[in-house]
Short mmCIF file of C-alpha atoms and ligand atoms in Angstrom, two decimals:
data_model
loop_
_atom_site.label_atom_id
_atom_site.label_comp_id
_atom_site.label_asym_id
_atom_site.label_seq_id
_atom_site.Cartn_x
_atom_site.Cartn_y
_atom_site.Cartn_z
CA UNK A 1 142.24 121.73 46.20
CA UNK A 2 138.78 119.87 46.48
CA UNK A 3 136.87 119.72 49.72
CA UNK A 4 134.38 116.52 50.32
CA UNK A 5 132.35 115.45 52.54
CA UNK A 6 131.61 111.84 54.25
CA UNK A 7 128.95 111.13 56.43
CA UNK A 8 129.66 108.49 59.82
CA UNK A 9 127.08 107.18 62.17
CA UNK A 10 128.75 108.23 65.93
CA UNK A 11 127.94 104.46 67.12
CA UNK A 12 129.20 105.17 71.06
CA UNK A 13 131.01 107.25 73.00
CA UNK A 14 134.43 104.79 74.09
CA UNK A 15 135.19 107.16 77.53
CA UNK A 16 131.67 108.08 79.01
CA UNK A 17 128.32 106.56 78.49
CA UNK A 18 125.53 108.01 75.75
CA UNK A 19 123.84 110.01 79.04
CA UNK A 20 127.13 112.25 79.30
CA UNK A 21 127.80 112.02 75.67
CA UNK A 22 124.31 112.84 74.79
CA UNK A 23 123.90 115.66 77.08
CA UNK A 24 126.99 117.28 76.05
CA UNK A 25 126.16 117.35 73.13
CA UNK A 26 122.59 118.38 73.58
CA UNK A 27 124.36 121.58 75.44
CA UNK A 28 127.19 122.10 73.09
CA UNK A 29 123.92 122.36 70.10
CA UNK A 30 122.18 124.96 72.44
CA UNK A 31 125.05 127.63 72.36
CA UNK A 32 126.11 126.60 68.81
CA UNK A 33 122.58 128.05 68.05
CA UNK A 34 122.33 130.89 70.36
CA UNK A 35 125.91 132.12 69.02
CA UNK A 36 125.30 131.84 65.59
CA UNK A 37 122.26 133.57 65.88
CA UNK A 38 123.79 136.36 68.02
CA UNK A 39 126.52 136.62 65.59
CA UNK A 40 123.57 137.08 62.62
CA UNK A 41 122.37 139.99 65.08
CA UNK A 42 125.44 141.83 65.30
CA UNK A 43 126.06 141.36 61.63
CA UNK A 44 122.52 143.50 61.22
CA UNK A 45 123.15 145.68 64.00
CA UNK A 46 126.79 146.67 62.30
CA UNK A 47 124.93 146.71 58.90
CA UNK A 48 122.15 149.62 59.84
CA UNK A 49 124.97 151.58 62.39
CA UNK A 50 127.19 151.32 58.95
CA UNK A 51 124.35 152.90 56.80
CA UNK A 52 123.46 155.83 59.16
CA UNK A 53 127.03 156.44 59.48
CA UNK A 54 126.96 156.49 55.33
CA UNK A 55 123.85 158.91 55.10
CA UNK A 56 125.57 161.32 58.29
CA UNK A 57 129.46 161.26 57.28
CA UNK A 58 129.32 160.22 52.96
CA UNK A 59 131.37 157.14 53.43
CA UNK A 60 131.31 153.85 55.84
CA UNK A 61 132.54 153.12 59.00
CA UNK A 62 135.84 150.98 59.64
CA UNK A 63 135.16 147.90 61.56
CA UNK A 64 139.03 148.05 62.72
CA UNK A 65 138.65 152.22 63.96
CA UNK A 66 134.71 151.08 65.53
CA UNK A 67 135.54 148.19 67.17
CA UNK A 68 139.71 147.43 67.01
CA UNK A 69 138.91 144.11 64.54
CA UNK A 70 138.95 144.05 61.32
CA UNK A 71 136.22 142.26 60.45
CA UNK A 72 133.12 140.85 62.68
CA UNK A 73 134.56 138.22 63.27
CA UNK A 74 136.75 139.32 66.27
CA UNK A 75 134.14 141.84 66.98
CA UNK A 76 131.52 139.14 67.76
CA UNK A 77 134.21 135.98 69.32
CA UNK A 78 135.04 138.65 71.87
CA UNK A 79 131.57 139.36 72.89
CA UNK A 80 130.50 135.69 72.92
CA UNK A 81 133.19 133.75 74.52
CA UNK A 82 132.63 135.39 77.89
CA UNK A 83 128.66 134.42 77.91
CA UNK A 84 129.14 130.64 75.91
CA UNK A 85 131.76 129.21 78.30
CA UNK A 86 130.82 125.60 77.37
CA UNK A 87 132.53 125.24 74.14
CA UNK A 88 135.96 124.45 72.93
CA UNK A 89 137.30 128.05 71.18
CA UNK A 90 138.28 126.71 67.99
CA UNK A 91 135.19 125.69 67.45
CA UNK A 92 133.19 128.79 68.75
CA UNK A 93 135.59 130.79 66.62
CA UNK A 94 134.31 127.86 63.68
CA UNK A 95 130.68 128.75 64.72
CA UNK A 96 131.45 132.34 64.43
CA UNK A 97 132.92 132.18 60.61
CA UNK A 98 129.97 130.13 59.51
CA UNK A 99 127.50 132.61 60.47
CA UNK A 100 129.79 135.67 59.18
CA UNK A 101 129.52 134.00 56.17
CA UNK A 102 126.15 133.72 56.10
CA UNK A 103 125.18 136.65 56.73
CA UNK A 104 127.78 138.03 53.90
CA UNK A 105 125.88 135.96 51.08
CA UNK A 106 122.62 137.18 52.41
CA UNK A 107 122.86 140.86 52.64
CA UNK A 108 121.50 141.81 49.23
CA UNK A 109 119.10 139.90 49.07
CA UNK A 110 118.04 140.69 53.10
CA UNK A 111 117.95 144.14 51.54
CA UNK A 112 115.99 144.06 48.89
CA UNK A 113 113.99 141.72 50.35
CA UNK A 114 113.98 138.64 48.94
CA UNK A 115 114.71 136.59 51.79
CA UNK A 116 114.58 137.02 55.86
CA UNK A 117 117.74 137.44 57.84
CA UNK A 118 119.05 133.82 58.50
CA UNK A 119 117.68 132.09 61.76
CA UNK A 120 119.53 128.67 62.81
CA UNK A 121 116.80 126.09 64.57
CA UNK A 122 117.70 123.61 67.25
CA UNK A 123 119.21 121.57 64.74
CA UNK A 124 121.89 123.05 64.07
CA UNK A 125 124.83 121.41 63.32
CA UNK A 126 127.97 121.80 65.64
CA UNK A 127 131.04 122.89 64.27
CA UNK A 128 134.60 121.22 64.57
CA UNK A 129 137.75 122.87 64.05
CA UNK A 130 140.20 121.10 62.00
CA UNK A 131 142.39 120.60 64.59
CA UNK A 132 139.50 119.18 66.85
CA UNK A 133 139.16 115.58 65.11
CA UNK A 134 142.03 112.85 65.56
CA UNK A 135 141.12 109.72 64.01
CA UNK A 136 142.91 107.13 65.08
CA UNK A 137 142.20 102.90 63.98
CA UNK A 138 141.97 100.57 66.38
CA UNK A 139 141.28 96.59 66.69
CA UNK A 140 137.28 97.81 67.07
CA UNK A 141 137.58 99.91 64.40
CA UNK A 142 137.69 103.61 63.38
CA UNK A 143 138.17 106.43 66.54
CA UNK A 144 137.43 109.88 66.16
CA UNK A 145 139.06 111.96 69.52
CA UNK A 146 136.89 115.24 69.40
CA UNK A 147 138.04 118.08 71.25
CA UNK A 148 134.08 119.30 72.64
CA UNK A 149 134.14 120.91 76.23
CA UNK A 150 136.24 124.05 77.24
CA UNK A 151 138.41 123.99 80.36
CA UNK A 152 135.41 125.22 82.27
CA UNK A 153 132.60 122.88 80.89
CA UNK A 154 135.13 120.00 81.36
CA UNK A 155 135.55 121.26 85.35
CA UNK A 156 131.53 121.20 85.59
CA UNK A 157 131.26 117.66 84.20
CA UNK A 158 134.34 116.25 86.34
CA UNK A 159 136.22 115.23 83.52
CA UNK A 160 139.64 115.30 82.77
CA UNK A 161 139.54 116.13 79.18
CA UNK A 162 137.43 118.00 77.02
CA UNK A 163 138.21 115.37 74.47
CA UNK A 164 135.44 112.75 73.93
CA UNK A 165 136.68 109.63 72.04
CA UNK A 166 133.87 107.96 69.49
CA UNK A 167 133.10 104.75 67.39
CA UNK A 168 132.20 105.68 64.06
CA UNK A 169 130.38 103.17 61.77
CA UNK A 170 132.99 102.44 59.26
CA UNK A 171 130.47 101.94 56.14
CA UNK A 172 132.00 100.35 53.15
CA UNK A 173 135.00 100.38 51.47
CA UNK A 174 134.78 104.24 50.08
CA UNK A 175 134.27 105.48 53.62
CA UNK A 176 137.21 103.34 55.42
CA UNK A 177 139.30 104.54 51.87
CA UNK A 178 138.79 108.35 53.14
CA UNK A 179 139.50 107.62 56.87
CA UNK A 180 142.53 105.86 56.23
CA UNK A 181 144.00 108.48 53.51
CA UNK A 182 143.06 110.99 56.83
CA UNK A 183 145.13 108.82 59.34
CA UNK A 184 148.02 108.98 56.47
CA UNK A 185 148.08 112.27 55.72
CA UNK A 186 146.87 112.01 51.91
CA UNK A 187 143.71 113.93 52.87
CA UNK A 188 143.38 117.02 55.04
CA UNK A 189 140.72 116.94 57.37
CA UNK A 190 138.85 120.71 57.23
CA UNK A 191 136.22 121.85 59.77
CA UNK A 192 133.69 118.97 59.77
CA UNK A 193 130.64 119.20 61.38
CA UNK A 194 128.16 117.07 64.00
CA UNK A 195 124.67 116.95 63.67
CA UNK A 196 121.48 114.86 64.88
CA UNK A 197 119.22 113.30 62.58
CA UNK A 198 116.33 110.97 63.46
CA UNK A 199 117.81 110.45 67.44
CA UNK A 200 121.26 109.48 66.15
CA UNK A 201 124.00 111.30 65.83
CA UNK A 202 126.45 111.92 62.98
CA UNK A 203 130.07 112.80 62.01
CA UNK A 204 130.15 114.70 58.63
CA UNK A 205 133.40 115.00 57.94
CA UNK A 206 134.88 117.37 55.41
CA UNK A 207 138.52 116.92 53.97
CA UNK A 208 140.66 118.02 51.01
CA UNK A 209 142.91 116.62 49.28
CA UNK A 210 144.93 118.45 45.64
CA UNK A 211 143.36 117.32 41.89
CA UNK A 212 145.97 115.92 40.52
CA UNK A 213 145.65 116.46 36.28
CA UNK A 214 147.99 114.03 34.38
CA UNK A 215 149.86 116.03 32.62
CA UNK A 216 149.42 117.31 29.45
CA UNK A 217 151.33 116.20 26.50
CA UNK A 218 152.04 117.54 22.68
CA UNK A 219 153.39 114.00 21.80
CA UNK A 220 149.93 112.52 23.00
CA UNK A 221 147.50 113.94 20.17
CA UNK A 222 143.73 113.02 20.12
CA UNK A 223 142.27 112.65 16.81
CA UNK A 224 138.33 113.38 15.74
CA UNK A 225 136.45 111.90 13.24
CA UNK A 226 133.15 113.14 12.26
CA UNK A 227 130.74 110.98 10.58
CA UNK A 228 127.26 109.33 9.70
CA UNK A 229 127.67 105.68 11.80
CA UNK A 230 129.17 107.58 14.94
CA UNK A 231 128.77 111.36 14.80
CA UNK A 232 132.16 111.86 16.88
CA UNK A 233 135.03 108.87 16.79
CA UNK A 234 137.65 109.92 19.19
CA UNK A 235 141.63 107.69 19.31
CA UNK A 236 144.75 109.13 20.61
CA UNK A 237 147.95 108.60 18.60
CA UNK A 238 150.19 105.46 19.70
CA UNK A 239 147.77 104.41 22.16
CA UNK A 240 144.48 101.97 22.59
CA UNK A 241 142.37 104.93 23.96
CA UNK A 242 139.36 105.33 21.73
CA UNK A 243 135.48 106.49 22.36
CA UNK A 244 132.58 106.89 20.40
CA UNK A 245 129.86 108.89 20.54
CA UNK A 246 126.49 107.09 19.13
CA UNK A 247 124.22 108.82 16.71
CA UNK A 248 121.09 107.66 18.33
CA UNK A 249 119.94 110.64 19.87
CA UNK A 250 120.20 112.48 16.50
CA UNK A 251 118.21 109.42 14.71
CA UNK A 252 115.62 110.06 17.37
CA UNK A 253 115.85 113.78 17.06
CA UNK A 254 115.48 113.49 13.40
CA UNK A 255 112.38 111.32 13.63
CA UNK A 256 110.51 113.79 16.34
CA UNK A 257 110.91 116.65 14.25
CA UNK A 258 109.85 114.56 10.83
CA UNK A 259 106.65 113.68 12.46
CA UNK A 260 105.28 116.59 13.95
CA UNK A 261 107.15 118.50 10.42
CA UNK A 262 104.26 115.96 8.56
CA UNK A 263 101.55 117.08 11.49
CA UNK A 264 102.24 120.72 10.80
CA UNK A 265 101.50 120.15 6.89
CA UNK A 266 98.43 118.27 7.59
CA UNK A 267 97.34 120.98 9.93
CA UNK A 268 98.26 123.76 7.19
CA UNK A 269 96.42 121.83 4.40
CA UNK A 270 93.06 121.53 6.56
CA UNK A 271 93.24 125.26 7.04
CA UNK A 272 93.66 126.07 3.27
CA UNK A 273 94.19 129.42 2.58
CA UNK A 274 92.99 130.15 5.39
CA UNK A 275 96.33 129.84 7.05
CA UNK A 276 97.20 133.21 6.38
CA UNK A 277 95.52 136.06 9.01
CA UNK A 278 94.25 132.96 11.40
CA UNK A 279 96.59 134.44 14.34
CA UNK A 280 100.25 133.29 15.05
CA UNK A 281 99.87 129.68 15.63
CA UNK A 282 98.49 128.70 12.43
CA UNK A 283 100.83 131.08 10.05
CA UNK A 284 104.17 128.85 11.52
CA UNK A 285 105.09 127.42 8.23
CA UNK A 286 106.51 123.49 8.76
CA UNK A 287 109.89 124.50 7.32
CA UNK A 288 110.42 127.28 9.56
CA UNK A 289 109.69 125.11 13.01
CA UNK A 290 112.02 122.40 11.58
CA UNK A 291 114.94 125.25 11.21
CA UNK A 292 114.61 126.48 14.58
CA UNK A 293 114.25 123.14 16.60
CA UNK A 294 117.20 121.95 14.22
CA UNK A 295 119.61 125.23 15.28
CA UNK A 296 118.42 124.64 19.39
CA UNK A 297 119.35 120.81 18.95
CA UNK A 298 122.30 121.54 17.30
CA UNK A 299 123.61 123.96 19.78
CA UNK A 300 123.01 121.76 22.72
CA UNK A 301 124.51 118.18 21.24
CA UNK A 302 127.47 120.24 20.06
CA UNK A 303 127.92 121.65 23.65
CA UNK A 304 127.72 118.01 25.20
CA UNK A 305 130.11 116.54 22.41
CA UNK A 306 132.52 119.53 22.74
CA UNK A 307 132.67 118.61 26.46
CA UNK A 308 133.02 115.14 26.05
CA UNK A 309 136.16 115.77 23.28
CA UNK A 310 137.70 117.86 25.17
CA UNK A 311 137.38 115.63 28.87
CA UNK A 312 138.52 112.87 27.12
CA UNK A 313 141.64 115.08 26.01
CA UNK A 314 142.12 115.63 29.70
CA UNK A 315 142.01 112.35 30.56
CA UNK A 316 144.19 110.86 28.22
CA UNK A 317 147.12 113.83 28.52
CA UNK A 318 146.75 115.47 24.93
CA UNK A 319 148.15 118.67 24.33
CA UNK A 320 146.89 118.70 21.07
CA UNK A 321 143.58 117.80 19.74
CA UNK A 322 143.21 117.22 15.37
CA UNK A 323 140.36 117.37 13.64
CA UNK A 324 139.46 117.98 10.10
CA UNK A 325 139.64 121.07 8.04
CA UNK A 326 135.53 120.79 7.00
CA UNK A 327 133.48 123.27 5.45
CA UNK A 328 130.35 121.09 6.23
CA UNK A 329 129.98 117.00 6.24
CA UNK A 330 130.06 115.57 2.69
CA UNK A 331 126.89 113.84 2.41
CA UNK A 332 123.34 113.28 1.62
CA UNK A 333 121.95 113.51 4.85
CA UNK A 334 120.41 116.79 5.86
CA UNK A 335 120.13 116.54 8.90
CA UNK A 336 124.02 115.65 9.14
CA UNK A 337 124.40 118.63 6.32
CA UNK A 338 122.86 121.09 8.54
CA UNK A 339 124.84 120.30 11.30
CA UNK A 340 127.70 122.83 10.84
CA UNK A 341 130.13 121.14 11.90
CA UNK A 342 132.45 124.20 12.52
CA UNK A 343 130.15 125.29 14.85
CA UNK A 344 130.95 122.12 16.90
CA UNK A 345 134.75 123.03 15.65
CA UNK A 346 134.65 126.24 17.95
CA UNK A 347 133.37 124.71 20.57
CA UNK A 348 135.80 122.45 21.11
CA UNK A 349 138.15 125.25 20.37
CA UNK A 350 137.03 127.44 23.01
CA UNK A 351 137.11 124.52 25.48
CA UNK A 352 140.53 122.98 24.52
CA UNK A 353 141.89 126.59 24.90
CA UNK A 354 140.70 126.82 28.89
CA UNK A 355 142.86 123.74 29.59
CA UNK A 356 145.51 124.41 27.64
CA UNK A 357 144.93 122.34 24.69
CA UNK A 358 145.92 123.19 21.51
CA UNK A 359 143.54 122.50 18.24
CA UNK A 360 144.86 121.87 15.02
CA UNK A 361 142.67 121.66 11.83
CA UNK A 362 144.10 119.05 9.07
CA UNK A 363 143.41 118.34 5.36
CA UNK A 364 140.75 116.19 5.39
CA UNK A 365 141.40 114.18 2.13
CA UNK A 366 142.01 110.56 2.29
CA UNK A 367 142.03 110.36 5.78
CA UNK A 368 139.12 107.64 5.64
CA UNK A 369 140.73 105.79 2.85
CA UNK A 370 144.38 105.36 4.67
CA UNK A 371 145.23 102.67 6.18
CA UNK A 372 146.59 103.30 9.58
CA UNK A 373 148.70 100.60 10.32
CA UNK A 374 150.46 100.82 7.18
CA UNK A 375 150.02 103.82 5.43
CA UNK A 376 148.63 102.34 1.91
CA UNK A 377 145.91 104.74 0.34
CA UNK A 378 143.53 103.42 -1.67
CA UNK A 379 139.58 104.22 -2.44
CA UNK A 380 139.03 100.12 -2.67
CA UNK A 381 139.67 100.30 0.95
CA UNK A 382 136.64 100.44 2.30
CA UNK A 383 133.92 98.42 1.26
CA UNK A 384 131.40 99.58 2.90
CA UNK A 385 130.20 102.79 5.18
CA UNK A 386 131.12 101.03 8.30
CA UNK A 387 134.10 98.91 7.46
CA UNK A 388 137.81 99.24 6.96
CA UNK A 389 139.95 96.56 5.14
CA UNK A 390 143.05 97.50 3.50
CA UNK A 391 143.62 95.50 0.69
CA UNK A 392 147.84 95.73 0.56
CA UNK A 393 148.31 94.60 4.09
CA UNK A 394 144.71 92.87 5.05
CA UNK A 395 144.49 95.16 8.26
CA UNK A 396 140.61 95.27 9.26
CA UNK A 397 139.20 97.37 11.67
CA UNK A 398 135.83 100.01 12.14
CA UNK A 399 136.21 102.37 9.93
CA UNK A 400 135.65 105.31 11.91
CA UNK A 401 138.41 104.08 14.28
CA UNK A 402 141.06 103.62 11.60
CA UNK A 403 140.15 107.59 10.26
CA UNK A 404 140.10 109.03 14.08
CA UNK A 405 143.59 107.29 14.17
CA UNK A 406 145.01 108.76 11.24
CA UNK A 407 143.47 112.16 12.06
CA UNK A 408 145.55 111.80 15.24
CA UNK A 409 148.35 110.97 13.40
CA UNK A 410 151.29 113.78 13.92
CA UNK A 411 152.22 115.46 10.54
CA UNK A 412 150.05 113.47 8.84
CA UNK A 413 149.43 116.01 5.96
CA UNK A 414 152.42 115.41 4.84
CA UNK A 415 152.71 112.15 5.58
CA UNK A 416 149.52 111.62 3.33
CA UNK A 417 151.20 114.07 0.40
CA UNK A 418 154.15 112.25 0.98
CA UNK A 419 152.41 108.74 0.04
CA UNK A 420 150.67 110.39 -3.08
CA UNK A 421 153.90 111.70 -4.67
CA UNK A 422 155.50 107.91 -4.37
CA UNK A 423 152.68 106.43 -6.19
CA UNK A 424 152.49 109.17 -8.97
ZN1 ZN B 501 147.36 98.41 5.42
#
C-alpha cells in the first residue's frame, strides 16, 4: 500500500456562506490546537509519573492498570471530548493519534535534549477522519461533503448537519485523475487534512491505493553487456526493451582526475626533494590520489548502474538477469581496466536478490561476435567497435545491442558451443 497526498483549493462552501464556513473553521482550528497540545501534555505528564514509578517500584507502570486504556490514546480522548464539544469525534479521536504519534518519535530526543517537546501554532492543520470526506462530481464540478461540527456545535450554529458541502478547484488532469479513482473506489481515501495558507483554505487529501509489480518472469531474461561505447547495454530476450547507459560521466571523470593527476606532478616537481618531510599535503604522491578518487567513483557509478539494472528488471518482469562471467574488461583502457567489474557484478547481485531476481553469470566468449538474429559466429562480424553486421545473413544493428541480446539469450552457452561443434 502507498499513501499520497493531493492538494485542492476549498473554492466555496455550496450550503452556507464563507462567514459560517470561515468561522467554523476558524473554531474547529482553535480546539484542534488546544487538544493536540493537551494531548502532548499528558504524553509528558504520563512520561515523568512512568519514570518515578521506574526509580520507586524497578519496572513501569501499565497504562491499561493506571488508567483502564491501553495506550494514551483513550486515556487522553476521554479527558478531551467532554471540554472540546465543537468537533466531530472521528476527527478529535484523528487529532488525538497525530499528536500520540508525535510525541512517540520525539521522546528520545526530548530526553536527551536535542529538541523541545512539540508545540502546534495556530496553524495547525485540522484533521479528517477517513470516513469524514464524500466526494461526490457534480455538473459544477468536484464536491467534497465534510463531516466538521458535532451534534452540539451543529445545535449552536442552527444547522441541520454537521456536514459542510465544498467546491474544490479541480486543477489539472492528475488531480481530477485522483478524485475520480476516489469516487470509484480505485483509491482509498485516508485521514486527509485542512489547513489555511495565505487567507485561503485547502483540502490535502491523502489516499492509498496497492503497488501493483508486474509480475516476475524466468522466461523474460534481461541481458547485460559491459563495454567501452556504453558502459552498461541492457535488452530483454524476445522483446524490443533495451537501455543504455552512456559513458559520459566516466569520460568526464577520467578527464578531472587526469588534470589535477598532471597539477599534482607539477606541484611535486616545483617542490623537488623537498616533497618529502614538507607536512601531509605535499607528500600525497599523484598516483596515490588518482587510486583513491578512482575506488570512491567507482563505488558510487556502480551503485547507480546496479540500481538502474536491476529497476529496469522490475519493470520489464525478469526473473532472471545474465551477465558475463568477467574477471575484469578486456581492454586497453585503464580506467575501464580498473573498474572491477565484479564489483558492479555483486551489486547487482545483492539487489536482484531483494526482489527476487535471480543472476546468472555466462561464458563470455563470442557473445559480441554472434549474430543474434541468426546465430552465425564469426570474428569478421564486426567491423568496427561500435558496429554489428553479420556477414551470412546481412543483419546490422549497434553492436552493444546485438551482444546484450545474446547475453539475454536463454541457454545460450550451449547454444554458442553448440554452433562451434557444427562448424568444426
Ligand atoms: Zn546473421
Amino acid at each position: 500500500m502507498a499513501t499520497k497526498v493531493m492538494r485542492y483549493q476549498i473554492i466555496k462552501p455550496i450550503d452556507c456562506n464563507w462567514d459560517l464556513f470561515g468561522k467554523v473553521l476558524r473554531d474547529i482550528q482553535y480546539d484542534t490546537r488546544q487538544i493536540m497540545n493537551r494531548t502532548i501534555q499528558y504524553c509528558w505528564e504520563w512520561q515523568g509519573y512512568s519514570s518515578d514509578y521506574k526509580i520507586a517500584k524497578g519496572e513501569y507502570p501499565k497504562t491499561r492498570e493506571t488508567f483502564g486504556y491501553s495506550d494514551m490514546r483513550g486515556y487522553a480522548y476521554d479527558k478531551l471530548k467532554s471540554i472540546y464539544q465543537r468537533l466531530n469525534t472521528a476527527n478529535l479521536t484523528t487529532s488525538i493519534t497525530r499528536a500520540v504519534q508525535r510525541w512517540k518519535t520525539d521522546t528520545k530526543d526530548v530526553i536527551r535534549g536535542d529538541k523541545s517537546i512539540a508545540c502546534f501554532r495556530a496553524d495547525v492543520p485540522i484533521d479528517l477522519h477517513n470516513k469524514s470526506m464524500n466526494i461526490e462530481k457534480s455538473d459544477d464540478g468536484y464536491i467534497v461533503a465534510l463531516s466538521l461540527a458535532s451534534n452540539i456545535y451543529k445545535k449552536e450554529l442552527d444547522r441541520n448537519s454537521g456536514q459542510f458541502s465544498v467546491l474544490i478547484n479541480e486543477g489539472n488532469k492528475s488531480n481530477r485523475d485522483v478524485l475520480d479513482r476516489c469516487i470509484a473506489g480505485q483509491y482509498k481515501i485516508s485521514a486527509s487534512q485542512i489547513l489555511r495558507e495565505k487567507n485561503k483554505w485547502f483540502l490535502n487529501l491523502s489516499y492509498s491505493f496497492e503497488i501493483s509489480k508486474p509480475d516476475k518472469s524466468r522466461d523474460n531474461i534481461l541481458g547485460i553487456d559491459v563495454g567501452i561505447v556504453h558502459p552498461v547495454y541492457m535488452a530483454v530476450y524476445n522483446s524490443p526493451a533495451r537501455r543504455s547507459i552512456s559513458g559520459g560521466e566516466i569520460d568526464n571523470f577520467r578527464k578531472q582526475v587526469q588534470k589535477r593527476i598532471k597539477e599534482l606532478q607539477l606541484q611535486g616537481k616545483q617542490c623537488g626533494e623537498g616533497r618529502i618531510g614538507h607536512g601531509i599535503k605535499t607528500r600525497v604522491k599523484p598516483i596515490e590520489f588518482a587510486k583513491d578518487k578512482v575506488a570512491n567513483f567507482r563505488n558510487t557509478i556502480n551503485h547507480k548502474y546496479s540500481k538502474a539494472i536491476v529497476e529496469f528488471a522490475i519493470k520489464n518482469g525478469c526473473g532472471i538477469i545474465q551477465m558475463e562471467d568477467l574477471k575484469g574488461i578486456n581492454t586497453d583502457n585503464v580506467f575501464l581496466k580498473n573498474w572491477t567489474y565484479y564489483d558492479l557484478q555483486q551489486k547487482v547481485k545483492y539487489k536482484a536478490e531483494l526482489e527476487g531476481i535471480e543472476v546468472k553469470l555466462i561464458d563470455p566468449q563470442y557473445t559480441s561476435q554472434r549474430c543474434c538474429k541468426c546465430g552465425y559466429i564469426h570474428r569478421d562480424n564486426r567491423p568496427e567497435q561500435a558496429k554489428f553486421k553479420c556477414i551470412d545473413c546481412g543483419f546490422e544493428v549497434n553492436a552493444d545491442y546485438n551482444a546484450s541480446l545474446n547475453i539475454a539469450t536463454p541457454d545460450i552457452d550451449k547454444i554458442i558451443l553448440e554452433f562451434l561443434k557444427c562448424e568444426t
